[in-house]
Tab-separated table of C-alpha atoms and ligand atoms in Angstrom:
chain	number	residue	atom	x	y	z
A	1	MET	CA	4.721	-54.666	182.692
A	2	SER	CA	3.811	-57.097	179.943
A	3	GLU	CA	1.048	-56.322	177.487
A	4	ARG	CA	-1.361	-59.003	176.382
A	5	VAL	CA	-1.148	-58.659	172.621
A	6	THR	CA	-3.937	-60.514	170.878
A	7	THR	CA	-3.664	-61.559	167.282
A	8	ARG	CA	-6.758	-63.769	167.024
A	9	PRO	CA	-9.019	-62.416	164.259
A	10	GLN	CA	-12.628	-61.648	165.121
A	11	LYS	CA	-14.896	-64.525	164.149
A	12	ALA	CA	-17.233	-62.512	161.943
A	13	GLU	CA	-14.377	-61.114	159.890
A	14	THR	CA	-12.593	-64.387	159.082
A	15	ARG	CA	-12.273	-64.658	155.290
A	16	PRO	CA	-12.612	-68.105	153.641
A	17	THR	CA	-9.202	-69.279	152.428
A	18	LYS	CA	-8.959	-70.291	148.756
A	19	GLY	CA	-9.154	-74.084	148.352
A	20	LEU	CA	-10.747	-74.563	151.780
A	21	ALA	CA	-13.870	-72.598	150.876
A	22	PRO	CA	-16.020	-75.502	149.516
A	23	ASP	CA	-15.435	-77.642	152.666
A	24	ARG	CA	-16.234	-74.739	154.914
A	25	SER	CA	-19.417	-73.929	153.033
A	26	ALA	CA	-20.479	-77.620	153.218
A	27	VAL	CA	-19.918	-77.543	157.002
A	28	ARG	CA	-21.820	-74.260	157.182
A	29	GLY	CA	-24.681	-75.730	155.152
A	30	LEU	CA	-24.884	-78.743	157.472
A	31	GLY	CA	-24.762	-76.439	160.525
A	32	LEU	CA	-27.603	-74.396	159.070
A	33	ARG	CA	-29.773	-77.489	158.442
A	34	ILE	CA	-29.161	-78.747	162.007
A	35	ARG	CA	-30.098	-75.291	163.364
A	36	GLN	CA	-33.276	-75.220	161.237
A	37	TRP	CA	-34.284	-78.697	162.461
A	38	ARG	CA	-33.592	-77.627	166.064
A	39	ASN	CA	-35.580	-74.380	165.623
A	40	ALA	CA	-38.527	-76.318	164.183
A	41	LEU	CA	-38.492	-78.615	167.236
A	42	LEU	CA	-38.272	-75.688	169.668
A	43	GLY	CA	-41.005	-73.843	167.779
A	44	SER	CA	-43.458	-76.603	168.665
A	45	PRO	CA	-45.453	-75.866	171.872
A	46	GLU	CA	-45.862	-79.648	172.430
A	47	PHE	CA	-42.090	-80.174	172.329
A	48	ARG	CA	-41.502	-77.280	174.738
A	49	SER	CA	-44.144	-78.584	177.078
A	50	ARG	CA	-42.510	-82.053	177.020
A	51	ILE	CA	-38.989	-80.766	177.846
A	52	GLN	CA	-40.423	-78.580	180.608
A	53	ARG	CA	-41.969	-81.638	182.272
A	54	PHE	CA	-39.245	-84.227	181.567
A	55	PRO	CA	-37.017	-84.406	184.705
A	56	ALA	CA	-33.695	-84.596	182.777
A	57	THR	CA	-34.408	-81.488	180.643
A	58	LYS	CA	-36.532	-79.413	183.030
A	59	TRP	CA	-33.507	-77.444	184.273
A	60	LEU	CA	-32.477	-76.464	180.734
A	61	ALA	CA	-36.007	-75.398	179.817
A	62	ASN	CA	-36.164	-73.245	182.957
A	63	LYS	CA	-32.735	-71.752	182.269
A	64	LYS	CA	-33.780	-70.751	178.738
A	65	ALA	CA	-37.145	-69.399	179.922
A	66	ASN	CA	-35.444	-67.331	182.635
A	67	ALA	CA	-32.911	-65.952	180.137
A	68	LEU	CA	-35.709	-64.890	177.797
A	69	PHE	CA	-37.659	-63.313	180.643
A	70	ARG	CA	-34.514	-61.491	181.856
A	71	LEU	CA	-34.248	-60.001	178.375
A	72	THR	CA	-37.952	-59.176	178.230
A	73	ALA	CA	-37.890	-57.468	181.627
A	74	GLY	CA	-34.449	-55.822	181.258
A	75	PHE	CA	-35.961	-52.349	180.947
A	76	VAL	CA	-37.769	-52.832	184.271
A	77	HIS	CA	-34.485	-53.877	185.915
A	78	SER	CA	-32.823	-50.732	184.537
A	79	GLN	CA	-35.608	-48.608	185.996
A	80	VAL	CA	-35.200	-50.191	189.451
A	81	LEU	CA	-31.521	-49.243	189.228
A	82	ALA	CA	-32.382	-45.741	187.950
A	83	ALA	CA	-34.874	-45.211	190.805
A	84	CYS	CA	-32.222	-46.213	193.363
A	85	VAL	CA	-29.750	-43.736	191.823
A	86	LYS	CA	-32.299	-40.893	191.619
A	87	LEU	CA	-33.471	-41.444	195.194
A	88	ARG	CA	-29.805	-41.743	196.303
A	89	VAL	CA	-30.462	-45.133	197.956
A	90	PHE	CA	-26.841	-46.197	197.388
A	91	ASP	CA	-25.485	-42.960	198.894
A	92	HIS	CA	-27.738	-43.325	201.937
A	93	LEU	CA	-26.595	-46.918	202.494
A	94	ARG	CA	-22.919	-46.218	201.920
A	95	ASP	CA	-20.929	-47.513	204.939
A	96	ARG	CA	-24.061	-48.130	207.029
A	97	SER	CA	-27.228	-50.180	207.346
A	98	LEU	CA	-30.618	-48.484	207.628
A	99	LYS	CA	-34.177	-49.557	208.409
A	100	THR	CA	-36.860	-49.227	205.732
A	101	ALA	CA	-38.504	-46.388	207.649
A	102	GLU	CA	-35.217	-44.440	207.884
A	103	LEU	CA	-34.566	-44.870	204.180
A	104	ALA	CA	-38.157	-43.904	203.375
A	105	GLU	CA	-37.677	-40.651	205.237
A	106	ARG	CA	-34.373	-39.877	203.507
A	107	CYS	CA	-35.767	-40.737	200.068
A	108	ASP	CA	-39.055	-38.963	200.708
A	109	LEU	CA	-41.167	-42.044	199.896
A	110	PRO	CA	-44.041	-43.739	201.739
A	111	GLU	CA	-42.610	-46.659	203.723
A	112	ALA	CA	-44.503	-49.344	201.761
A	113	ARG	CA	-43.167	-48.025	198.402
A	114	MET	CA	-39.674	-47.816	199.835
A	115	ARG	CA	-39.937	-51.469	200.860
A	116	LEU	CA	-41.258	-52.400	197.411
A	117	LEU	CA	-38.250	-50.759	195.735
A	118	LEU	CA	-35.736	-52.249	198.203
A	119	GLU	CA	-37.142	-55.756	197.772
A	120	GLN	CA	-36.703	-55.534	193.985
A	121	ALA	CA	-33.226	-53.986	194.367
A	122	ALA	CA	-32.332	-56.952	196.620
A	123	ARG	CA	-33.588	-59.403	193.977
A	124	LEU	CA	-31.313	-57.694	191.454
A	125	GLY	CA	-28.210	-57.873	193.694
A	126	LEU	CA	-28.073	-54.146	194.480
A	127	VAL	CA	-28.905	-54.231	198.229
A	128	ARG	CA	-29.292	-56.975	200.858
A	129	GLN	CA	-31.582	-57.417	203.796
A	130	ALA	CA	-29.219	-57.288	206.784
A	131	GLU	CA	-31.720	-57.733	209.611
A	132	THR	CA	-35.488	-57.602	209.968
A	133	ASP	CA	-36.487	-54.694	207.757
A	134	GLY	CA	-32.910	-53.388	207.678
A	135	TRP	CA	-30.755	-52.964	204.556
A	136	ILE	CA	-27.113	-52.798	203.455
A	137	LEU	CA	-25.505	-52.576	200.034
A	138	ASP	CA	-24.854	-55.686	197.970
A	139	ASP	CA	-21.776	-55.885	195.680
A	140	ALA	CA	-23.202	-53.999	192.680
A	141	GLY	CA	-24.670	-51.344	195.000
A	142	VAL	CA	-21.248	-50.785	196.604
A	143	VAL	CA	-19.705	-50.204	193.161
A	144	VAL	CA	-22.417	-47.708	192.125
A	145	ALA	CA	-22.144	-45.936	195.497
A	146	THR	CA	-18.381	-45.531	195.234
A	147	ASP	CA	-17.916	-44.805	191.521
A	148	PRO	CA	-19.554	-41.488	190.597
A	149	GLY	CA	-18.956	-42.295	186.912
A	150	ILE	CA	-21.353	-45.232	186.998
A	151	ALA	CA	-24.063	-43.229	188.754
A	152	ALA	CA	-23.601	-40.416	186.194
A	153	MET	CA	-23.890	-42.880	183.291
A	154	ILE	CA	-27.047	-44.396	184.794
A	155	ALA	CA	-28.559	-40.926	185.313
A	156	HIS	CA	-27.867	-39.860	181.708
A	157	HIS	CA	-29.676	-42.993	180.499
A	158	ASP	CA	-32.917	-41.049	180.959
A	159	MET	CA	-32.133	-39.609	177.521
A	160	LEU	CA	-31.276	-42.927	175.892
A	161	TYR	CA	-34.346	-44.551	177.447
A	162	GLN	CA	-36.609	-41.961	175.815
A	163	ASP	CA	-34.734	-42.111	172.512
A	164	LEU	CA	-35.210	-45.893	172.363
A	165	ALA	CA	-38.908	-45.797	173.282
A	166	ASP	CA	-39.804	-46.518	169.636
A	167	PRO	CA	-36.835	-48.528	168.345
A	168	ALA	CA	-38.476	-49.513	165.040
A	169	THR	CA	-38.931	-45.841	164.067
A	170	LEU	CA	-35.363	-45.046	165.076
A	171	LEU	CA	-34.055	-47.925	162.969
A	172	ARG	CA	-36.177	-46.895	159.969
A	173	ALA	CA	-35.434	-43.180	160.288
A	174	PRO	CA	-32.083	-42.624	162.015
A	175	GLU	CA	-32.399	-38.891	161.179
A	176	THR	CA	-35.169	-38.701	163.849
A	177	ASP	CA	-34.421	-35.956	166.350
A	178	THR	CA	-33.180	-37.468	169.630
A	179	GLN	CA	-32.062	-36.210	173.014
A	180	LEU	CA	-28.626	-37.770	172.602
A	181	LYS	CA	-28.043	-35.856	169.356
A	182	ARG	CA	-28.576	-32.647	171.283
A	183	PHE	CA	-26.471	-33.790	174.254
A	184	TRP	CA	-23.422	-34.796	172.147
A	185	ALA	CA	-23.338	-31.445	170.409
A	186	TYR	CA	-20.226	-32.208	168.318
A	187	ALA	CA	-21.530	-35.461	166.832
A	188	ARG	CA	-23.514	-33.837	164.045
A	189	ASN	CA	-22.079	-30.342	164.165
A	190	GLU	CA	-20.764	-29.279	160.766
A	191	LYS	CA	-18.641	-26.614	162.451
A	192	PRO	CA	-17.086	-28.305	165.492
A	193	GLY	CA	-15.444	-25.038	166.561
A	194	ALA	CA	-18.874	-23.404	167.018
A	195	ILE	CA	-20.035	-25.642	169.876
A	196	ASP	CA	-21.872	-23.913	172.673
A	197	PRO	CA	-19.666	-23.870	175.840
A	198	ASP	CA	-22.594	-24.927	178.100
A	199	ARG	CA	-23.246	-28.015	175.992
A	200	ALA	CA	-19.526	-28.786	175.901
A	201	ALA	CA	-19.431	-28.479	179.705
A	202	SER	CA	-22.356	-30.849	180.214
A	203	TYR	CA	-21.000	-33.723	178.054
A	204	SER	CA	-17.489	-33.088	179.427
A	205	GLY	CA	-18.845	-33.502	182.969
A	206	LEU	CA	-20.168	-36.961	182.091
A	207	MET	CA	-16.893	-37.876	180.380
A	208	GLN	CA	-14.898	-36.684	183.372
A	209	ALA	CA	-17.021	-38.722	185.797
A	210	SER	CA	-16.731	-41.903	183.748
A	211	GLN	CA	-13.038	-41.469	182.838
A	212	SER	CA	-11.503	-42.682	186.117
A	213	MET	CA	-12.547	-46.343	185.654
A	214	LEU	CA	-11.460	-46.202	182.021
A	215	ALA	CA	-8.091	-44.585	182.805
A	216	ASP	CA	-7.321	-47.337	185.352
A	217	CYS	CA	-8.179	-49.980	182.765
A	218	ILE	CA	-5.924	-48.363	180.088
A	219	LEU	CA	-3.013	-47.737	182.474
A	220	ALA	CA	-3.185	-51.348	183.701
A	221	ALA	CA	-2.869	-52.623	180.133
A	222	HIS	CA	-0.074	-50.438	178.791
A	223	ASP	CA	3.072	-48.939	180.306
A	224	PHE	CA	3.146	-45.221	179.452
A	225	GLY	CA	6.419	-44.943	181.396
A	226	HIS	CA	8.254	-45.676	178.101
A	227	TYR	CA	7.287	-42.298	176.695
A	228	LYS	CA	8.642	-38.815	177.334
A	229	SER	CA	5.368	-37.138	176.391
A	230	ILE	CA	1.822	-38.057	175.491
A	231	MET	CA	-0.865	-36.163	173.587
A	232	ASP	CA	-4.525	-36.878	174.317
A	233	VAL	CA	-6.465	-35.961	171.179
A	234	GLY	CA	-10.098	-35.196	172.066
A	235	GLY	CA	-8.862	-35.562	175.638
A	236	GLY	CA	-11.860	-33.893	177.301
A	237	ASP	CA	-11.040	-31.964	180.459
A	238	GLY	CA	-7.654	-33.694	180.863
A	239	THR	CA	-8.756	-36.338	183.374
A	240	PHE	CA	-6.913	-39.155	181.559
A	241	LEU	CA	-3.747	-37.042	181.312
A	242	ALA	CA	-3.931	-36.232	185.022
A	243	THR	CA	-4.275	-39.936	185.933
A	244	ALA	CA	-1.384	-40.881	183.621
A	245	ALA	CA	0.699	-38.040	185.074
A	246	ALA	CA	0.163	-39.336	188.618
A	247	ALA	CA	1.374	-42.809	187.564
A	248	HIS	CA	4.345	-41.443	185.549
A	249	PRO	CA	5.649	-38.184	187.042
A	250	HIS	CA	8.187	-37.611	184.223
A	251	LEU	CA	5.558	-37.453	181.423
A	252	ALA	CA	5.030	-34.169	179.574
A	253	LEU	CA	1.341	-33.700	178.820
A	254	HIS	CA	-0.382	-32.405	175.683
A	255	LEU	CA	-4.065	-32.142	174.945
A	256	PHE	CA	-5.887	-31.297	171.705
A	257	GLU	CA	-9.562	-30.336	171.997
A	258	LEU	CA	-12.344	-28.113	170.747
A	259	PRO	CA	-11.832	-24.568	172.134
A	260	PRO	CA	-14.490	-24.660	174.922
A	261	VAL	CA	-13.309	-28.066	176.174
A	262	ALA	CA	-9.622	-27.078	175.936
A	263	GLU	CA	-10.507	-24.205	178.260
A	264	LEU	CA	-12.107	-26.646	180.743
A	265	ALA	CA	-8.937	-28.765	180.548
A	266	ARG	CA	-6.750	-25.715	181.164
A	267	ARG	CA	-8.673	-24.958	184.362
A	268	ASN	CA	-8.756	-28.597	185.468
A	269	LEU	CA	-5.042	-29.263	184.898
A	270	SER	CA	-3.988	-25.961	186.489
A	271	ALA	CA	-6.025	-26.837	189.589
A	272	LYS	CA	-4.327	-30.277	189.982
A	273	PRO	CA	-1.690	-28.555	189.679
A	274	LEU	CA	-0.314	-29.843	186.375
A	275	GLY	CA	-0.373	-26.585	184.434
A	276	ALA	CA	3.426	-26.387	184.190
A	277	ARG	CA	3.634	-29.897	182.722
A	278	SER	CA	0.832	-29.444	180.195
A	279	GLU	CA	0.408	-27.806	176.825
A	280	LEU	CA	-3.101	-27.301	175.521
A	281	HIS	CA	-3.943	-27.017	171.838
A	282	SER	CA	-7.340	-26.220	170.415
A	283	GLY	CA	-8.804	-26.965	167.016
A	284	ASP	CA	-10.668	-29.528	164.928
A	285	PHE	CA	-8.941	-32.912	165.079
A	286	ALA	CA	-10.242	-33.837	161.605
A	287	ALA	CA	-8.911	-30.747	159.840
A	288	ASP	CA	-6.372	-28.694	161.824
A	289	PRO	CA	-2.708	-29.681	162.173
A	290	ILE	CA	-2.038	-31.671	165.354
A	291	PRO	CA	1.286	-30.579	166.906
A	292	ALA	CA	3.938	-33.295	166.437
A	293	THR	CA	5.222	-32.868	169.972
A	294	ALA	CA	4.469	-36.191	171.693
A	295	ASP	CA	5.833	-39.691	171.183
A	296	CYS	CA	2.488	-41.321	171.969
A	297	VAL	CA	-0.850	-39.943	170.777
A	298	CYS	CA	-4.021	-41.262	172.460
A	299	LEU	CA	-7.548	-41.307	171.067
A	300	ILE	CA	-9.816	-42.427	173.890
A	301	ARG	CA	-13.519	-42.916	173.051
A	302	ILE	CA	-13.004	-40.868	169.854
A	303	LEU	CA	-13.259	-43.076	166.753
A	304	CYS	CA	-16.357	-44.861	168.087
A	305	ASP	CA	-18.266	-41.548	167.991
A	306	HIS	CA	-17.880	-41.261	164.235
A	307	ASP	CA	-18.935	-43.036	161.064
A	308	ASP	CA	-16.178	-44.558	158.949
A	309	ALA	CA	-15.651	-41.558	156.638
A	310	ARG	CA	-15.141	-39.149	159.530
A	311	ALA	CA	-13.068	-41.641	161.572
A	312	LEU	CA	-10.820	-41.958	158.523
A	313	ALA	CA	-10.631	-38.168	158.141
A	314	ILE	CA	-9.419	-37.929	161.767
A	315	LEU	CA	-6.783	-40.637	161.221
A	316	ASN	CA	-5.688	-39.112	157.890
A	317	ASN	CA	-5.238	-35.764	159.612
A	318	LEU	CA	-3.181	-37.406	162.369
A	319	HIS	CA	-1.035	-39.187	159.797
A	320	ARG	CA	-0.413	-35.889	157.951
A	321	SER	CA	0.471	-34.109	161.199
A	322	LEU	CA	2.580	-36.552	163.213
A	323	ALA	CA	6.293	-37.285	163.001
A	324	PRO	CA	7.400	-40.718	161.752
A	325	GLY	CA	7.811	-43.141	164.643
A	326	THR	CA	4.985	-41.626	166.742
A	327	ARG	CA	2.803	-44.274	168.369
A	328	VAL	CA	-0.942	-43.952	168.192
A	329	MET	CA	-3.254	-45.627	170.699
A	330	ILE	CA	-6.978	-46.113	170.098
A	331	ALA	CA	-8.821	-46.985	173.321
A	332	GLU	CA	-12.548	-47.652	173.383
A	333	ALA	CA	-15.084	-50.432	173.862
A	334	MET	CA	-14.712	-52.787	170.893
A	335	ALA	CA	-16.900	-55.591	169.629
A	336	GLY	CA	-15.385	-59.023	170.158
A	337	PRO	CA	-16.037	-62.540	171.363
A	338	SER	CA	-15.739	-61.995	175.154
A	339	GLU	CA	-18.930	-61.529	177.176
A	340	GLY	CA	-17.912	-57.955	178.094
A	341	ALA	CA	-17.207	-57.056	174.463
A	342	GLN	CA	-20.547	-58.572	173.356
A	343	LEU	CA	-22.426	-56.578	176.007
A	344	ALA	CA	-20.580	-53.401	175.022
A	345	ALA	CA	-21.325	-53.953	171.318
A	346	VAL	CA	-25.088	-54.345	171.859
A	347	TYR	CA	-25.201	-51.279	174.118
A	348	PHE	CA	-23.065	-48.975	171.979
A	349	SER	CA	-24.576	-50.042	168.651
A	350	LEU	CA	-27.996	-48.783	169.806
A	351	TYR	CA	-26.451	-45.849	171.671
A	352	PHE	CA	-24.700	-44.587	168.519
A	353	LEU	CA	-27.869	-45.123	166.500
A	354	ALA	CA	-29.671	-42.771	168.910
A	355	MET	CA	-26.731	-40.363	168.907
A	356	GLY	CA	-26.855	-40.200	165.102
A	357	SER	CA	-23.237	-41.106	164.467
A	358	GLY	CA	-20.595	-43.638	165.400
A	359	ARG	CA	-20.007	-47.392	165.428
A	360	CYS	CA	-18.852	-49.996	167.893
A	361	ARG	CA	-16.058	-51.568	165.804
A	362	THR	CA	-14.017	-54.719	166.189
A	363	ASP	CA	-10.280	-54.313	166.753
A	364	THR	CA	-9.818	-55.694	163.226
A	365	ALA	CA	-11.992	-52.920	161.758
A	366	ILE	CA	-10.010	-50.286	163.685
A	367	LYS	CA	-6.711	-51.740	162.503
A	368	GLY	CA	-8.127	-51.617	158.955
A	369	LEU	CA	-8.883	-47.878	159.302
A	370	LEU	CA	-5.404	-47.217	160.708
A	371	VAL	CA	-3.738	-49.057	157.822
A	372	GLN	CA	-5.961	-47.232	155.315
A	373	ALA	CA	-4.757	-43.932	156.801
A	374	GLY	CA	-1.132	-45.037	156.344
A	375	PHE	CA	-0.209	-46.213	159.858
A	376	GLY	CA	1.935	-49.335	160.232
A	377	ARG	CA	2.362	-52.249	162.669
A	378	PRO	CA	-1.199	-52.207	164.042
A	379	HIS	CA	-1.749	-54.523	166.988
A	380	THR	CA	-4.328	-55.150	169.675
A	381	VAL	CA	-3.658	-55.068	173.415
A	382	ALA	CA	-6.275	-56.589	175.706
A	383	THR	CA	-7.250	-54.723	178.888
A	384	PRO	CA	-8.499	-56.196	182.175
A	385	ASN	CA	-12.026	-55.118	181.235
A	386	PRO	CA	-13.138	-55.423	177.578
A	387	LEU	CA	-16.521	-54.027	178.595
A	388	LEU	CA	-14.759	-50.686	179.018
A	389	ALA	CA	-11.985	-50.775	176.450
A	390	THR	CA	-9.621	-52.685	174.215
A	391	LEU	CA	-6.481	-50.961	172.935
A	392	VAL	CA	-5.194	-50.848	169.376
A	393	PHE	CA	-1.715	-49.424	168.717
A	394	ALA	CA	-0.098	-48.434	165.454
A	395	GLU	CA	2.931	-46.443	164.317
A	396	ARG	CA	3.172	-43.368	162.116
B	401	SAM	C1	-16.627	-39.060	173.866
B	401	SAM	S1	-15.683	-37.663	174.287
B	401	SAM	C2	-14.209	-38.438	174.903
B	401	SAM	C3	-13.405	-37.557	175.811
B	401	SAM	C4	-12.188	-38.242	176.423
B	401	SAM	N1	-11.265	-38.736	175.443
B	401	SAM	C5	-12.660	-39.355	177.339
B	401	SAM	O1	-12.578	-40.528	176.968
B	401	SAM	O2	-13.120	-39.018	178.441
B	401	SAM	C6	-15.140	-37.054	172.720
B	401	SAM	C7	-14.301	-35.798	172.824
B	401	SAM	O3	-13.907	-35.403	171.510
B	401	SAM	C8	-13.955	-33.995	171.434
B	401	SAM	N2	-14.162	-33.603	170.036
B	401	SAM	C9	-15.266	-33.848	169.278
B	401	SAM	N3	-15.113	-33.368	168.039
B	401	SAM	C10	-13.877	-32.795	168.007
B	401	SAM	C11	-13.141	-32.134	166.992
B	401	SAM	N4	-13.646	-31.985	165.764
B	401	SAM	N5	-11.902	-31.706	167.291
B	401	SAM	C12	-11.382	-31.856	168.544
B	401	SAM	N6	-12.019	-32.486	169.543
B	401	SAM	C13	-13.273	-32.954	169.284
B	401	SAM	C14	-15.144	-33.623	172.286
B	401	SAM	O4	-15.078	-32.270	172.718
B	401	SAM	C15	-15.044	-34.635	173.425
B	401	SAM	O5	-14.331	-34.127	174.513
């Protein structure tokens, strides 16, 4: 399998080259003046009214107005989706079509309200009207119905939705108490080893549900068949290891986690049954020695949870612990120029603000942290879905 290694630097991080800097700044200055002139035009209600009426520009004016309204009403769209998940509309319509009245009965809603919800869900591409007053799933609805990870993510957005209810206060006072800070118990816990097992089980359940789509994306982008053994650091309940093990039956499996989550992984992997192929280690990945037993060490959705100082402490600890030649893979949603990466960056930047720690970084920023910790040969590998993850590899 060939990896798509990308070397293109992220736009925002391009440094001006000596000698070329004055030309670039002149071009930038001209670009800025053109943008200011354009903004002044657009800011005029008369100009907007003219382009809305002029036949050659009407389509563009409508496109821009629709885009702005989509943004303005995005929270309503999310709530239509959330209502469908909570009322199990997608489950009810899975593999069958149903009449409004049948769905109303299953969802315990008056028929008129059921129809109101279904009509909006149809407008958002979640369901389709199949016959008079009868409904089937549309493409996005099929995906939500068949991927429990997506439904679980949507359901847990109840917390994020409440945390973002007053975004200006959250931005001014990030220390504000939020639901996500309580949910992700380790994020601000000074003593990671002291995490309550019930809290660990509830965030691990969400991670487990959303891991299958991520594992597919990572395994499609990189061939783990080259390795004899892999170690998943902060590997949750072992779902990624189990998926990798199914694709590569020779792999020996190692997992390093906080004690209550390592125990969940032990149970999960023994049930698969992968107990004989796995070794579980528990501790704090920023402070305790990580066993140097694997030739590839994975950090999936780990660095993004932490601010730079702590992300660096984790990488420094890995560098201290691992044997020379060990490969390290960072896999998480990264900011970048693609549409998926842009969407991920907006989402996770506000998510981590509510969670009280973490950053959605570019691949360049992650490579910078790896180099700072002493790792060599950092490189980026694109995945089929940058909305979910991009990979960065480096060598101890
Ligand atoms: C966002 S979850 C990612 C889990 C898994 N890698 C995945 O992608 O599904 C972060 C994981 O890091 C673990 N973790 C957090 N702090 C840790 C620490 N100090 N030492 C070891 N593991 C830790 C958590 O228990 C949690 O399972």
